XYZ file of C-alpha atoms in Angstrom:
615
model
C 94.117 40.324 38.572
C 93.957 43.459 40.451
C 94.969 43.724 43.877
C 91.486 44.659 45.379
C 90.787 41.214 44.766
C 93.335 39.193 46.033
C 92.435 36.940 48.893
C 93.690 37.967 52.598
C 97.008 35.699 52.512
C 98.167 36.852 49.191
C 97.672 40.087 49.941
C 99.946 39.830 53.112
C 102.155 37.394 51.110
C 102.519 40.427 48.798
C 102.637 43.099 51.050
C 106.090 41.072 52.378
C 107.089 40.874 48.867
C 107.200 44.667 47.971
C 108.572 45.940 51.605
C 111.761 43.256 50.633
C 112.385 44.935 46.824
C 111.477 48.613 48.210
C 112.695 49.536 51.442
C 109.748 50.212 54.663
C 107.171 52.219 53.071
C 104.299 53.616 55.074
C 100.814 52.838 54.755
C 100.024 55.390 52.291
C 102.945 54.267 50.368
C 101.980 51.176 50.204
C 98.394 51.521 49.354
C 99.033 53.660 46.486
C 101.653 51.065 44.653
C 99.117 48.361 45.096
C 96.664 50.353 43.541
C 98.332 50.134 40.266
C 99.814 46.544 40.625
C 98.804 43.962 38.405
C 98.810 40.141 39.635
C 100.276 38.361 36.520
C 100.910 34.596 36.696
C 103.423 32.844 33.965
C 103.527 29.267 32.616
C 106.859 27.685 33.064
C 108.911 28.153 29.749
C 106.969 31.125 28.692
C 108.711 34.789 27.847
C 108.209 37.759 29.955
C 110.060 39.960 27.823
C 112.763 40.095 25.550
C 115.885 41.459 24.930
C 115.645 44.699 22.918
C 111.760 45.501 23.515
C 110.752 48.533 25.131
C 110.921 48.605 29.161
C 107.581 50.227 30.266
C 107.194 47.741 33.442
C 108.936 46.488 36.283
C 107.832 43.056 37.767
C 108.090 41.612 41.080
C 108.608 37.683 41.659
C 106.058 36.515 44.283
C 106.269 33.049 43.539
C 108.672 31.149 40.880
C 111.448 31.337 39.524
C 112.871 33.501 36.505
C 115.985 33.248 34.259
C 117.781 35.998 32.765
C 119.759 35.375 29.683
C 121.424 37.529 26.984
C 122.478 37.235 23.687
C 125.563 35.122 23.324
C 128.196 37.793 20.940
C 128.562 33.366 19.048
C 124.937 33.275 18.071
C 124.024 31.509 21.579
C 122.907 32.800 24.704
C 124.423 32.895 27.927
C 122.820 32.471 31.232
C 123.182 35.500 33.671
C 121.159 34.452 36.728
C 117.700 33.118 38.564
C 116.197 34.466 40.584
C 112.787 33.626 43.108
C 110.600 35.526 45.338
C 111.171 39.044 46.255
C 113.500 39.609 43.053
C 112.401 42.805 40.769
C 112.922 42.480 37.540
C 113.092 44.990 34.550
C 113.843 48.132 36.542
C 117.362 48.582 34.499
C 115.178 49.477 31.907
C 113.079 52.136 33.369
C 115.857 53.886 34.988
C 117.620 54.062 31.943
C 115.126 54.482 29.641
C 116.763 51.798 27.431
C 115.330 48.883 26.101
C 115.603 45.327 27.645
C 118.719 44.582 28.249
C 118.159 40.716 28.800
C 115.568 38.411 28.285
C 113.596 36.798 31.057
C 111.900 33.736 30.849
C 109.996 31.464 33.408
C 112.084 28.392 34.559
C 108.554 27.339 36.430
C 104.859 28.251 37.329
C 105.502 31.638 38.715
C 103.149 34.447 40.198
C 104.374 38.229 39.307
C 103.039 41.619 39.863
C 103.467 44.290 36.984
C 103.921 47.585 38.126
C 103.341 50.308 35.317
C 105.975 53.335 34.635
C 103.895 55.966 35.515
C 104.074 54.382 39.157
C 106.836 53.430 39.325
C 108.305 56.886 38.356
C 105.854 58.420 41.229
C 107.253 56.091 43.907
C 110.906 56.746 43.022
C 110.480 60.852 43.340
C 108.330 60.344 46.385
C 110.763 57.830 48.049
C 114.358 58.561 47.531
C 115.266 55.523 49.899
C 113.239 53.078 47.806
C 114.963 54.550 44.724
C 118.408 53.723 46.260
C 117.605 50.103 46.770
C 116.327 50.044 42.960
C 119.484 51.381 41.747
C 121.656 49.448 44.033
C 119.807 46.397 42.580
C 119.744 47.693 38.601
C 123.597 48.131 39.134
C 124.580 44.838 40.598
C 122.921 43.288 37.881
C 124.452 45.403 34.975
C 127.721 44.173 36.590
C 126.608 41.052 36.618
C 126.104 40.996 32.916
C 129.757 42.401 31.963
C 130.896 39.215 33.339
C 131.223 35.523 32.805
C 130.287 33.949 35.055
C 128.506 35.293 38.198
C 127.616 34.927 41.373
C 124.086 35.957 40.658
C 120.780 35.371 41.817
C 119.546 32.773 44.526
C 120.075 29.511 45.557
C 117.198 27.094 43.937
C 114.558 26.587 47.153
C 112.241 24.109 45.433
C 113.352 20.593 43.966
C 111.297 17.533 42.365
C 112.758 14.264 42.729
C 111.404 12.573 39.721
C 112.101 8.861 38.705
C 113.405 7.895 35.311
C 112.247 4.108 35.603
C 109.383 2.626 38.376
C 112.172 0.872 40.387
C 114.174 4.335 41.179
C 114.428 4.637 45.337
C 113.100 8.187 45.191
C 111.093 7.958 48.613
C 114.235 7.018 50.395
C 116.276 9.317 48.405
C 113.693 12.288 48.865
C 113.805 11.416 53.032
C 117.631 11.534 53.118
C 118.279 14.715 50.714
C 115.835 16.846 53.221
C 117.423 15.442 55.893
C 120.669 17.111 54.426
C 119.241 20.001 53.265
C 118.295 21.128 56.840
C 116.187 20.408 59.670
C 112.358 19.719 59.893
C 111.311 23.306 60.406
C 113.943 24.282 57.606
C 112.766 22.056 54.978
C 109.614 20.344 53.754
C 109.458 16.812 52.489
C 106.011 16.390 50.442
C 104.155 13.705 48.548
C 101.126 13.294 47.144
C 99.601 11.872 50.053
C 100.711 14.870 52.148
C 98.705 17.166 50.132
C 95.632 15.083 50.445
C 95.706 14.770 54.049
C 96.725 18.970 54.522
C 93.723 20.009 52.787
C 91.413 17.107 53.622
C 90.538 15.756 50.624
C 91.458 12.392 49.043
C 92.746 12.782 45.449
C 93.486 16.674 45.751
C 96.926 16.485 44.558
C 95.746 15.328 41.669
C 94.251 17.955 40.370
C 94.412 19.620 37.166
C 94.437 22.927 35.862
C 90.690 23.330 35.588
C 89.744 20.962 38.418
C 88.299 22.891 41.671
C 91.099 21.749 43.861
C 93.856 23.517 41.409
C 93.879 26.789 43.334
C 93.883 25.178 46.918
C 96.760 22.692 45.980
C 98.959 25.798 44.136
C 97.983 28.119 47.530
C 99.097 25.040 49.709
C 102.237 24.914 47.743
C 102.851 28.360 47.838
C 103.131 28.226 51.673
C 105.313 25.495 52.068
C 107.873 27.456 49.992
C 107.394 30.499 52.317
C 107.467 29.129 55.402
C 110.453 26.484 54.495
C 114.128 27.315 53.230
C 114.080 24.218 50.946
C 111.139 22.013 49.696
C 111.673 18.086 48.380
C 108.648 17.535 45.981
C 108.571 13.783 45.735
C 106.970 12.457 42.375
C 105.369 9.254 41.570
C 106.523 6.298 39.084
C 104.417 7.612 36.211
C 102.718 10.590 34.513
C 100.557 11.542 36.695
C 99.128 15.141 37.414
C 101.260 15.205 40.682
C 104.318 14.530 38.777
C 103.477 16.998 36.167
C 102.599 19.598 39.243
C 106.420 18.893 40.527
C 107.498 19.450 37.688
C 106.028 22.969 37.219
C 106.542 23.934 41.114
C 110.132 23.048 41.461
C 112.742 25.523 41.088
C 115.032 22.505 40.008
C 114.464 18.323 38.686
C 116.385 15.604 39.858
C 116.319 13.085 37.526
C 116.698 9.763 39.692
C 117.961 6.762 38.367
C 119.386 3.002 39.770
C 122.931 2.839 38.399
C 122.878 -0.226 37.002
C 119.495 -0.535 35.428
C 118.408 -0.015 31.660
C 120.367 3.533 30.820
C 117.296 3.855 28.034
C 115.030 6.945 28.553
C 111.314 6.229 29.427
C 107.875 7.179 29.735
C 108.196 10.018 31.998
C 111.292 11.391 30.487
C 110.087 11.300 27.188
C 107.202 13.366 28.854
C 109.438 15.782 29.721
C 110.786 17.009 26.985
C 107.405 17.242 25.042
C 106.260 19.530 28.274
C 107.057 23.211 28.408
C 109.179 24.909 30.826
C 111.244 22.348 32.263
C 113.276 23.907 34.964
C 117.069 22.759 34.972
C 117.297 19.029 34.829
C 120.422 16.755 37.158
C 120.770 13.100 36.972
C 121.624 11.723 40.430
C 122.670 7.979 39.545
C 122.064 6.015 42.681
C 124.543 3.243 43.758
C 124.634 0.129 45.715
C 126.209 1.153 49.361
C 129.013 -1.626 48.408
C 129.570 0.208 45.458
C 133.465 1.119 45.524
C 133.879 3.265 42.095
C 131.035 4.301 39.307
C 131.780 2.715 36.081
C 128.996 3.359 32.844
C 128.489 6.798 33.190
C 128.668 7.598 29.869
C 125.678 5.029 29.301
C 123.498 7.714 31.168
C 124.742 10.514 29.637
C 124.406 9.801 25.859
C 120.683 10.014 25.976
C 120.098 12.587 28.316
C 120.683 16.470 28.244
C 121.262 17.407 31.897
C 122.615 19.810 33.556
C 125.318 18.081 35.057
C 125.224 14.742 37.360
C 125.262 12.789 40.742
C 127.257 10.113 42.380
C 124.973 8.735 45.418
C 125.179 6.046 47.945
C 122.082 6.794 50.113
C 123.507 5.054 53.051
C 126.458 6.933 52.632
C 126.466 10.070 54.493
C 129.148 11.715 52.851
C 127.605 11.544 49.259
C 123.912 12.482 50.374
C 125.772 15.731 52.140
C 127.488 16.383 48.617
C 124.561 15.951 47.054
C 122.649 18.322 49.306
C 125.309 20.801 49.153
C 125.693 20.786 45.442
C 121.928 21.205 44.989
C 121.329 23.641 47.882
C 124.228 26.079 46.238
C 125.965 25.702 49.252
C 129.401 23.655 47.928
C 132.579 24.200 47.825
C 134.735 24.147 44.880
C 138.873 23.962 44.965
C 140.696 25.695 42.192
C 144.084 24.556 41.556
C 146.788 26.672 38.833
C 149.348 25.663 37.107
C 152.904 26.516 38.345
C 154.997 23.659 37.092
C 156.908 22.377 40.471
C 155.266 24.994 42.421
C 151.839 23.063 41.661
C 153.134 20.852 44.543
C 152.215 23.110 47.535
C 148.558 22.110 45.952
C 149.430 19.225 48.459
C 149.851 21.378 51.311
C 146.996 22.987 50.933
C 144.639 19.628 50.943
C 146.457 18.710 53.771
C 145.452 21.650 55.609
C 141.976 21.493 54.214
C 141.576 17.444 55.729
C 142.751 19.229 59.254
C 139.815 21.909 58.957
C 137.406 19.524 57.813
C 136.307 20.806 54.958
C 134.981 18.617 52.741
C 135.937 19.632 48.771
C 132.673 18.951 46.932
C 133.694 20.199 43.190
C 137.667 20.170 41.982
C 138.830 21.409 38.575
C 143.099 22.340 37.889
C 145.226 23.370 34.946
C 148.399 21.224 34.134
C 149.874 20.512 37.539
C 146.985 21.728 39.239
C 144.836 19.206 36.794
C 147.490 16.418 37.899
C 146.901 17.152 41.995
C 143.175 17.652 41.185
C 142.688 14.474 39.647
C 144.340 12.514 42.149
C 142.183 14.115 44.789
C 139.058 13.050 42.873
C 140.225 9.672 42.349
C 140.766 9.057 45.958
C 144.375 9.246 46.518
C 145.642 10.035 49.669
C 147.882 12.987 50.241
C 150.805 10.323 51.101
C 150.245 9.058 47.983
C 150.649 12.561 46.450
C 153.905 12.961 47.819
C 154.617 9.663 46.047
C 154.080 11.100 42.549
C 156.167 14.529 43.884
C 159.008 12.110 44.405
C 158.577 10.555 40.884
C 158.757 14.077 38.971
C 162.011 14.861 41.297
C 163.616 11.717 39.239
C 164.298 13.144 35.274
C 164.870 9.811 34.671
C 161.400 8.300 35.328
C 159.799 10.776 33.373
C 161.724 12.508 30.636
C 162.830 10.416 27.259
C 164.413 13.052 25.027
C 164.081 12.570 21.098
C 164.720 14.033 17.968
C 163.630 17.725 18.365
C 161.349 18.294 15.629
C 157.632 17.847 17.377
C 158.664 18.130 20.644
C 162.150 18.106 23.132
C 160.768 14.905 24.842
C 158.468 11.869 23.576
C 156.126 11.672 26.167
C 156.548 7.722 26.541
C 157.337 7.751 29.909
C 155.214 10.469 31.292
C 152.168 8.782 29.336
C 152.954 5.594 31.012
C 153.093 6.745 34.104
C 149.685 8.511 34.077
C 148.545 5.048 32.674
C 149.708 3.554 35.368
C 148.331 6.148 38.261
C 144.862 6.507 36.864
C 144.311 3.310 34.609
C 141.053 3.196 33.206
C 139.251 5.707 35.105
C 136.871 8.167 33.943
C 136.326 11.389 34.652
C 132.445 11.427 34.492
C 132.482 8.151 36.811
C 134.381 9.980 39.779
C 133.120 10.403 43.322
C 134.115 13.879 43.591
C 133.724 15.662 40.357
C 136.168 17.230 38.399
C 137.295 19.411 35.392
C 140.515 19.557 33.845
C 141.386 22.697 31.378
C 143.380 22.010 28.253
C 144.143 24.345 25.275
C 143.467 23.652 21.637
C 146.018 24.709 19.171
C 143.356 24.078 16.504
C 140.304 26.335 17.512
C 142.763 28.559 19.523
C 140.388 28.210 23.102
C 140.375 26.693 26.409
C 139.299 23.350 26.494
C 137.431 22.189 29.284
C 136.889 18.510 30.105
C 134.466 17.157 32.396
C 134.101 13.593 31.134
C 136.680 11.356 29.075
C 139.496 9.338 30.067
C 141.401 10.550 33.553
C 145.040 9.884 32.227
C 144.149 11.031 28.607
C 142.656 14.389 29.978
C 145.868 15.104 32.550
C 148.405 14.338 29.592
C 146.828 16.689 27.358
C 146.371 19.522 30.459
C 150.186 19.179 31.354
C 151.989 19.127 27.297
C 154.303 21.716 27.704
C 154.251 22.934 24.375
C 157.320 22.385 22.595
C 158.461 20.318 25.817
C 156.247 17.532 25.246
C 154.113 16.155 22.372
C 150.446 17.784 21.534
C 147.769 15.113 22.528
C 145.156 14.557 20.003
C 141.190 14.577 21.369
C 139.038 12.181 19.796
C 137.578 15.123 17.337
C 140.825 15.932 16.081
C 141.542 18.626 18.449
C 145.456 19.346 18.796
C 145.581 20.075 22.579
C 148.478 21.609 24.753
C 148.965 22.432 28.446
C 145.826 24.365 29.725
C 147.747 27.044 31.225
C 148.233 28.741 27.730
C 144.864 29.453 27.619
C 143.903 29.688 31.586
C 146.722 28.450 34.360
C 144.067 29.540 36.995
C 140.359 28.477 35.985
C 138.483 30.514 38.474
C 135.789 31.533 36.089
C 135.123 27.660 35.115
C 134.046 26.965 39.043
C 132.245 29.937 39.985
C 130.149 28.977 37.575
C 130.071 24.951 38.599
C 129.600 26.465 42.054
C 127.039 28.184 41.425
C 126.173 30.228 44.586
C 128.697 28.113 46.401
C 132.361 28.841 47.704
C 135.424 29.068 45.828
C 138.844 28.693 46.966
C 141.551 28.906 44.547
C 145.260 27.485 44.950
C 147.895 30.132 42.400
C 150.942 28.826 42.926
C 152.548 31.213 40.007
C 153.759 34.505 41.631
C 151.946 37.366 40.309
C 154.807 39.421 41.114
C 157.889 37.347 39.960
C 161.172 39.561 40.663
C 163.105 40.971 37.571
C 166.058 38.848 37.285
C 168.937 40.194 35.839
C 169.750 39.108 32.094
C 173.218 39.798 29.698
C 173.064 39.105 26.156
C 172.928 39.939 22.959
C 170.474 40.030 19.875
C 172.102 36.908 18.754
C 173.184 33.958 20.730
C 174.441 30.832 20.192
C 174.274 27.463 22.706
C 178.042 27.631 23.432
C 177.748 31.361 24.910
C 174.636 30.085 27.017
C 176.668 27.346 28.388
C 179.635 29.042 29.108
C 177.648 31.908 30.757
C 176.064 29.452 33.111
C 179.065 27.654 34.318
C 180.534 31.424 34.070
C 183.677 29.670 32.204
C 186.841 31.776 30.558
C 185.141 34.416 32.245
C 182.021 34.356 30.442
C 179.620 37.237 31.462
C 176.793 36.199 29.531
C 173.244 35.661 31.374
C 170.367 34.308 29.518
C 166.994 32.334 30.233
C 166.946 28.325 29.658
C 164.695 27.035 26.645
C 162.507 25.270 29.123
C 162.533 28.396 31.337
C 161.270 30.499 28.615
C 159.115 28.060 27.046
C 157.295 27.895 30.334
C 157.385 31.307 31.116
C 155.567 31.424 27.915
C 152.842 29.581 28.337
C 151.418 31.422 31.638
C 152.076 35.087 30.555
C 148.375 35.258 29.526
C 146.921 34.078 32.846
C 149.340 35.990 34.912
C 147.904 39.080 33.355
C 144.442 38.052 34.122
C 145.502 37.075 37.838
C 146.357 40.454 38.428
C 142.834 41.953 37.238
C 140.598 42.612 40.475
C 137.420 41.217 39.061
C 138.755 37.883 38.116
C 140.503 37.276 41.415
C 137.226 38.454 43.068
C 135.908 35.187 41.694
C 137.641 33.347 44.578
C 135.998 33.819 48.055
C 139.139 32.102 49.147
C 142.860 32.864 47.083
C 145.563 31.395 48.815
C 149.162 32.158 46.880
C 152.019 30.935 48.451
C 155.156 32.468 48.336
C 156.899 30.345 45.707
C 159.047 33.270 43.774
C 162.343 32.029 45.031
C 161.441 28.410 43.716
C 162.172 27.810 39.547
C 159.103 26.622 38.046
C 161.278 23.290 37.413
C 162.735 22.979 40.703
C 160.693 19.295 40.788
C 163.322 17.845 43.283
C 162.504 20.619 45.831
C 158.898 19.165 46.216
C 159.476 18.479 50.059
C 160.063 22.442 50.878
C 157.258 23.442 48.473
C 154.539 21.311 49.707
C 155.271 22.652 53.269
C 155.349 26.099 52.155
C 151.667 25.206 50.504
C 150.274 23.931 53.545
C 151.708 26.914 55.852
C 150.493 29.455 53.617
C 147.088 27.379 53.836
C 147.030 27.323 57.018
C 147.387 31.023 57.461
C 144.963 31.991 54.538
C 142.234 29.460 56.356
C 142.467 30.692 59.779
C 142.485 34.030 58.512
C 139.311 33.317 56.606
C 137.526 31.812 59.373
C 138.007 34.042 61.757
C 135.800 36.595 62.254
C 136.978 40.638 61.667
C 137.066 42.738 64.822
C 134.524 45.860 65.386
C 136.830 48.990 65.106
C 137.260 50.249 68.519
């Protein structure tokens, strides 16, 4: 479709469009790119281009939503961003005069404009400003596709609330979640019936691709999503063309469910997986106010490939505020590393979070970071935190040495007492969601968990290798602590977050001083001994088994801590100054957790507050 004839409001819709991608252009400007754009729409699902073909075209989002993937190096392919209106993409190409260096596919209905080489070469030599913003563009995203994961591309703007089964609340769901999302000016709550009585015509919505009111309904659409930040498409019980038309406006589906119904998939799922281009799918299980903890999760999940998944009470505030800030890429997500008693100024810092009010909507940790991170997600109280600091300051409670051969301890008491602290809890049936990183001696890779068993997932994240037992997974995985593979999973929640904010908790010391060592290639456990209790004399300084062993297992990630790019992953790092503290020094808890929280305390108020204009 040319762009002679395009109606009056796309044209100015458009118009908009290319001023946001290219800079202020003057008339003339203007009048001679639109000469040689081309309106293309896309079906949701279909390919605009692959990676490897030739790059003669850039294209400009003016409705939709794309996704840009790339070839996986394991056969897969890995998600790089989406992006909605006002996004160009396939300029990388042209400026390069490479080939595609991603594929881009349609995650929804979406209206585009081609622009050809030829003018898009003109513009750039004609414009030198516009060509800046292209580059500028073309280079984020290059960066963007050198690492895993990103921070790319927008925040979804569209959902569809959509109900597995006819009984789903989605009406009172739909009213609370764009009450969340913003206020009425902000964001758009639309049914079926709203369409009908916008355009003034009984039945509209209804209509089909070929029916006369298609075009009017899709324009009507169209201007809800500009003039709104956030639009709740509400769909009806069954397969009807307004359900299908949610489906293929929304930038994301919320799959709505009653918790404790049939977990069986129905008519309109089934549906929805024979249709083509289903954006990114979420189950949001709704709850009983009463409800005190999910339980049956897993019921939900076996026959269902989502995305990821919802906890809701709608008359709770708190979870419909999660839920909108989850959704709306606006949560936050707390990191927490593994630093073996250091991990305990994790408590300091969710004190000082609870002070400021800031409400932790994602939480993932390695080893004692998994420990702390779990207990936050279960619902224990930072009193009750200290609680379990206090039991790791007593050997007794926790270690039972054995026969060294697998291990220096048996894990019987430690086991017990995360038995005991999380009994049968799961992880996929918490409030507040959580991951827990492990490492896999068998496929040599970081193991993340994000359903399971609570205790079973913590015991595996926290075996010390050679300290305590391996735990076996239920595919025969042997797992050890999860700082071998990544003390400080960063990457893992960025990507959770998705456009959301990260704050990360290292309690390892980048920067640990050199301590002073004597001995030589051989040694035996008598020197050792007599060089620590400096007996007959002894002169002899050398590291403890346990002091190497854990020493060991966080070399890897301390390397990666110190690499700019991953720490950039954090929008918050707070690292407390914990070098004068042994990573076993468990019965110094009290003095660590306060140095956590003061170190919070600084790093938030720094954070919130504001630089000041140079003078």
């Amino acid at each position: 479709m040319p762009y002679e004839t395009l109606d009056a409001p796309r044209r100015a819709e458009l118009d908009a469009v290319l001023a946001g991608v290219f800079g202020d252009l003057d008339a003339a400007a203007l009048a001679a790119i639109s000469a040689k754009l081309h309106w293309t729409s896309l079906a949701g699902g279909a390919t605009l281009f692959r990676q490897g073909d030739r790059g003669d075209d850039v294209f400009v989002v003016v409705n939709g939503r794309l996704r840009t993937v790339i070839d996986d190096p394991e056969g897969g392919e890995r998600v790089l961003e989406e992006v909605g209106r006002g996004a160009a993409v396939g300029e990388l190409a042209l400026l390069t005069g490479e080939t595609r260096a991603a594929t881009v596919v349609a995650v929804r209905d979406s209206d585009l404009v081609r622009l050809p080489k030829s003018a898009f070469d003109a513009l750039l030599e004609r414009h030198p400003h516009a060509m800046m913003r292209i580059a500028r563009a073309a280079a984020m995203r290059l960066r963007r596709s050198s690492q895993q994961p990103s921070r790319g591309g927008s925040a979804p703007g569209t959902f569809a609330l959509v109900p597995a089964s006819p009984g789903a609340p989605l009406a009172a769901l739909a009213r609370r979640l764009a009450a969340s999302l913003g206020s009425a000016a902000e964001v758009a709550h639309v049914t079926a019936g709203d369409v009908d009585r916008a355009l003034g015509r009984p039945g509209v919505a209804q209509s089909g691709d070929g029916d006369t009111g298609h075009d009017a309904v899709v324009a009507w659409l169209s201007a809800q999503e500009r003039g709104h930040r956030h639009v709740v498409l509400e769909a009806e019980a069954g397969w009807t063309p307004w359900t299908r038309r949610c489906l293929r406006q929304a930038d994301r589906v919320l799959l709505v469910v009653r918790a404790h119904d049939d977990p069986a998939t129905g008519a309109i799922e089934a549906a929805m997986r024979a249709a083509a281009g289903t954006p990114r799918v979420e189950l949001v299980l709704v709850h009983d106010d009463a409800t005190a903890r999910p339980s049956g999760t897993a019921r939900w999940l076996a026959p269902r490939s989502v995305a990821t998944h919802h906890h809701v009470r709608i008359g709770v505030d708190g979870d419909v505020a999660r839920l909108a800030r989850r959704v709306g890429g606006r949560a936050t997500g707390l990191v927490l590393g593994g630093g073996g008693a250091r991990g305990f100024a994790h408590i300091g810092m969710l004190r000082a979070l609870a002070e400021d009010g800031i409400d932790i909507d994602l939480v993932g940790g390695t080893s004692i970071g998994a420990l702390v991170a779990a207990a936050h997600a279960h619902g224990l109280s930072v009193g009750d935190m200290m609680e379990i600091a206090q039991s790791f300051a007593s050997p007794r409670k926790l270690l039972d040495r054995t026969l060294p051969l697998a291990s220096l301890m048996a894990a019987r008491k430690v086991t017990a007492f995360y038995q005991h602290l999380f009994g049968d809890a799961r992880i996929e049936d918490l409030w507040t969601p959580l991951f827990v990183v492990s490492s896999s001696l068998s496929r040599a890779r970081a193991v993340v968990h994000r359903a399971g068993s609570v205790w079973h997932t913590v015991r595996a994240s926290t075996a010390i290798p050679a300290i305590f037992p391996p735990l076996l997974d239920h595919d025969g995985d042997v797992l050890v602590d999860g700082g071998v593979m990544n003390n400080m999973p960063l990457d893992v929640m960025r990507d959770w977050c998705e456009g959301g904010t990260v704050i990360g908790v290292n309690p390892m010391p980048t920067d640990d001083k050199l301590k002073r060592y004597s001995f030589g290639p051989s040694l035996t456990g008598w020197e050792a001994l007599k060089g620590r209790f400096r007996w007959f004399g002894s002169t002899t300084r050398a590291p403890s088994i346990l002091g190497s062993v854990m020493r060991a297992t966080e070399i890897n990630s301390a390397n990666r801590m110190r690499l700019p790019a991953f720490r950039g992953l954090a929008d918050l790092l707070v690292e407390p100054g914990l070098g004068g503290y042994p990573i076993l020094a468990f019965d110094q808890f009290a003095p660590i957790v306060d140095i956590g929280y003061r170190s919070a305390r600084e790093a938030l108020d720094a954070w919130r507050t504001p630089p000041r204009a140079a003078a």
